[in-house]
DNA sequence: GAACGAACTGCAAATCATTTGCAGTTCGTT
DNA sequence: AACGAACTGCAAATGATTTGCAGTTCGTTC
């Protein structure tokens, strides 16, 4: 807890009430959360939706959260460990929207090949898997 | 040209003026286009933006176009060949938004492994590469 | 521990992409 | 030529996200 606060301060930022509450919510959720989800998880009066949006932008710029695009037009975020780049993928159920984290990533080699072949620099990628989870198959 | 029209008809659909114009635009563009781009490429009075949105939904359902999400919150579409599933990826320049088509896809094996490991069925994936193109590096 | 300014906040209004309701139009068929 | 289902333009509705602004709060300074 004090670690998160410190990371925020390091970016010459203030640790306000709403921010503490939002960081706490993020810390309790290992899965990507949308701004709206974060907002409703906040204790009543815990902060405005616009405040959540603004903080997520800030945290993203500061490298404290990673933005994920799960294909439904809603941005989602996950807190990332210090020193980590948060790079990983998800397996999303198209029926219930459940999410499974996928740590494995075999893109490295292909990515480099593609970058070199096309003369691109600083190439990264975005990869998500979609399917139907065990429960939804019943 | 008659082929596209026929494919549309096959889905018991009408081939109207605006639709012909939109299909023509799509046929001339080998890269993903957004609804707005398609709309402005239309000859003046060639159709309403809502009409473009509606047709793209229809074409997507009919399997005539594939929707791509390049990460900027705007849906883009590409015409796909008959019999093809249109599966491929893109390398997008984060500076100028230029797009390079990537035919290669090494996901098959990993995808199956992930599906099996998590008990998911009908697993697909969405993958796009981002980087800085040669021109924008100068 | 009071004062100060930058950073932050809530709230409402503005944007942007996309969808939808509706009344009038057009295509393909009868 | 007539008919009904599809389709269209236009405007209004949605939904996510952003922004302007006036008031509030944090971290620092004295």
Tab-separated table of N, CA and C (backbone and C1' of nucleotides) in Angstrom, chain A residues 13-14 16 18-19 47-48 51 54, chain C residues 5-13:
chain	number	residue	atom	x	y	z
A	13	UNK	N	3.112	13.696	-7.937
A	13	UNK	CA	1.654	13.722	-7.931
A	13	UNK	C	1.168	13.712	-6.497
A	14	UNK	N	-0.067	14.118	-6.327
A	14	UNK	CA	-0.645	14.135	-4.981
A	14	UNK	C	-1.417	12.867	-4.691
A	16	UNK	N	-4.432	11.874	-3.065
A	16	UNK	CA	-5.683	12.368	-2.482
A	16	UNK	C	-6.577	11.209	-2.082
A	18	UNK	N	-9.677	10.273	-3.179
A	18	UNK	CA	-10.179	9.485	-4.300
A	18	UNK	C	-9.092	8.596	-4.898
A	19	UNK	N	-7.901	9.095	-4.966
A	19	UNK	CA	-6.814	8.311	-5.558
A	19	UNK	C	-6.468	7.099	-4.712
A	47	UNK	N	-15.663	9.217	-5.238
A	47	UNK	CA	-14.994	9.884	-6.350
A	47	UNK	C	-15.867	9.934	-7.584
A	48	UNK	N	-15.583	10.896	-8.437
A	48	UNK	CA	-16.355	11.093	-9.654
A	48	UNK	C	-15.825	10.201	-10.765
A	51	UNK	N	-13.001	11.688	-12.494
A	51	UNK	CA	-11.772	11.589	-11.702
A	51	UNK	C	-11.096	10.249	-11.966
A	54	UNK	N	-9.437	10.449	-15.293
A	54	UNK	CA	-8.210	11.235	-15.236
A	54	UNK	C	-7.081	10.505	-14.536
C	5	DG	P	0.339	32.359	-3.834
C	5	DG	O5'	0.640	31.070	-4.697
C	5	DG	C5'	1.969	30.543	-4.738
C	5	DG	C4'	1.944	29.193	-5.418
C	5	DG	C3'	1.143	29.205	-6.717
C	5	DG	O3'	1.788	28.326	-7.636
C	5	DG	C1'	0.137	27.692	-5.207
C	6	DA	P	1.187	28.088	-9.080
C	6	DA	O5'	1.449	26.540	-9.269
C	6	DA	C5'	2.501	25.885	-8.535
C	6	DA	C4'	2.131	24.440	-8.378
C	6	DA	C3'	1.566	23.817	-9.648
C	6	DA	O3'	2.065	22.497	-9.792
C	6	DA	C1'	-0.078	23.732	-7.922
C	7	DA	P	1.577	21.558	-10.963
C	7	DA	O5'	0.518	20.588	-10.250
C	7	DA	C5'	0.856	20.058	-8.975
C	7	DA	C4'	-0.312	19.281	-8.403
C	7	DA	C3'	-1.044	18.371	-9.384
C	7	DA	O3'	-1.255	17.143	-8.700
C	7	DA	C1'	-2.585	19.837	-8.359
C	8	DC	P	-2.036	15.988	-9.409
C	8	DC	O5'	-3.532	16.219	-8.906
C	8	DC	C5'	-3.752	16.343	-7.536
C	8	DC	C4'	-5.226	16.463	-7.199
C	8	DC	C3'	-6.189	15.616	-8.031
C	8	DC	O3'	-6.954	14.819	-7.137
C	8	DC	C1'	-6.939	17.869	-7.879
C	9	DT	P	-8.095	13.829	-7.690
C	9	DT	O5'	-9.417	14.699	-7.506
C	9	DT	C5'	-9.751	15.137	-6.197
C	9	DT	C4'	-11.110	15.801	-6.203
C	9	DT	C3'	-12.120	15.062	-7.065
C	9	DT	O3'	-13.254	14.660	-6.307
C	9	DT	C1'	-12.021	17.404	-7.648
C	10	DG	P	-14.312	13.715	-6.963
C	10	DG	O5'	-15.519	14.724	-7.159
C	10	DG	C5'	-16.012	15.479	-6.050
C	10	DG	C4'	-17.044	16.480	-6.531
C	10	DG	C3'	-18.202	15.855	-7.309
C	10	DG	O3'	-19.407	16.516	-6.941
C	10	DG	C1'	-17.031	17.406	-8.706
C	11	DC	P	-20.796	15.937	-7.363
C	11	DC	O5'	-21.115	16.846	-8.632
C	11	DC	C5'	-20.976	18.273	-8.524
C	11	DC	C4'	-21.307	18.929	-9.842
C	11	DC	C3'	-22.261	18.113	-10.726
C	11	DC	O3'	-23.275	18.964	-11.222
C	11	DC	C1'	-20.319	18.688	-11.942
C	12	DA	P	-24.451	18.367	-12.156
C	12	DA	O5'	-24.317	19.327	-13.409
C	12	DA	C5'	-23.737	20.637	-13.250
C	12	DA	C4'	-23.306	21.112	-14.612
C	12	DA	C3'	-24.267	20.675	-15.719
C	12	DA	O3'	-24.413	21.719	-16.665
C	12	DA	C1'	-22.111	19.801	-16.157
C	13	DA	P	-25.351	21.491	-17.928
C	13	DA	O5'	-24.327	21.696	-19.139
C	13	DA	C5'	-23.323	22.708	-19.038
C	13	DA	C4'	-22.286	22.472	-20.121
C	13	DA	C3'	-22.898	22.158	-21.488
C	13	DA	O3'	-22.156	22.836	-22.492
C	13	DA	C1'	-21.473	20.392	-20.843
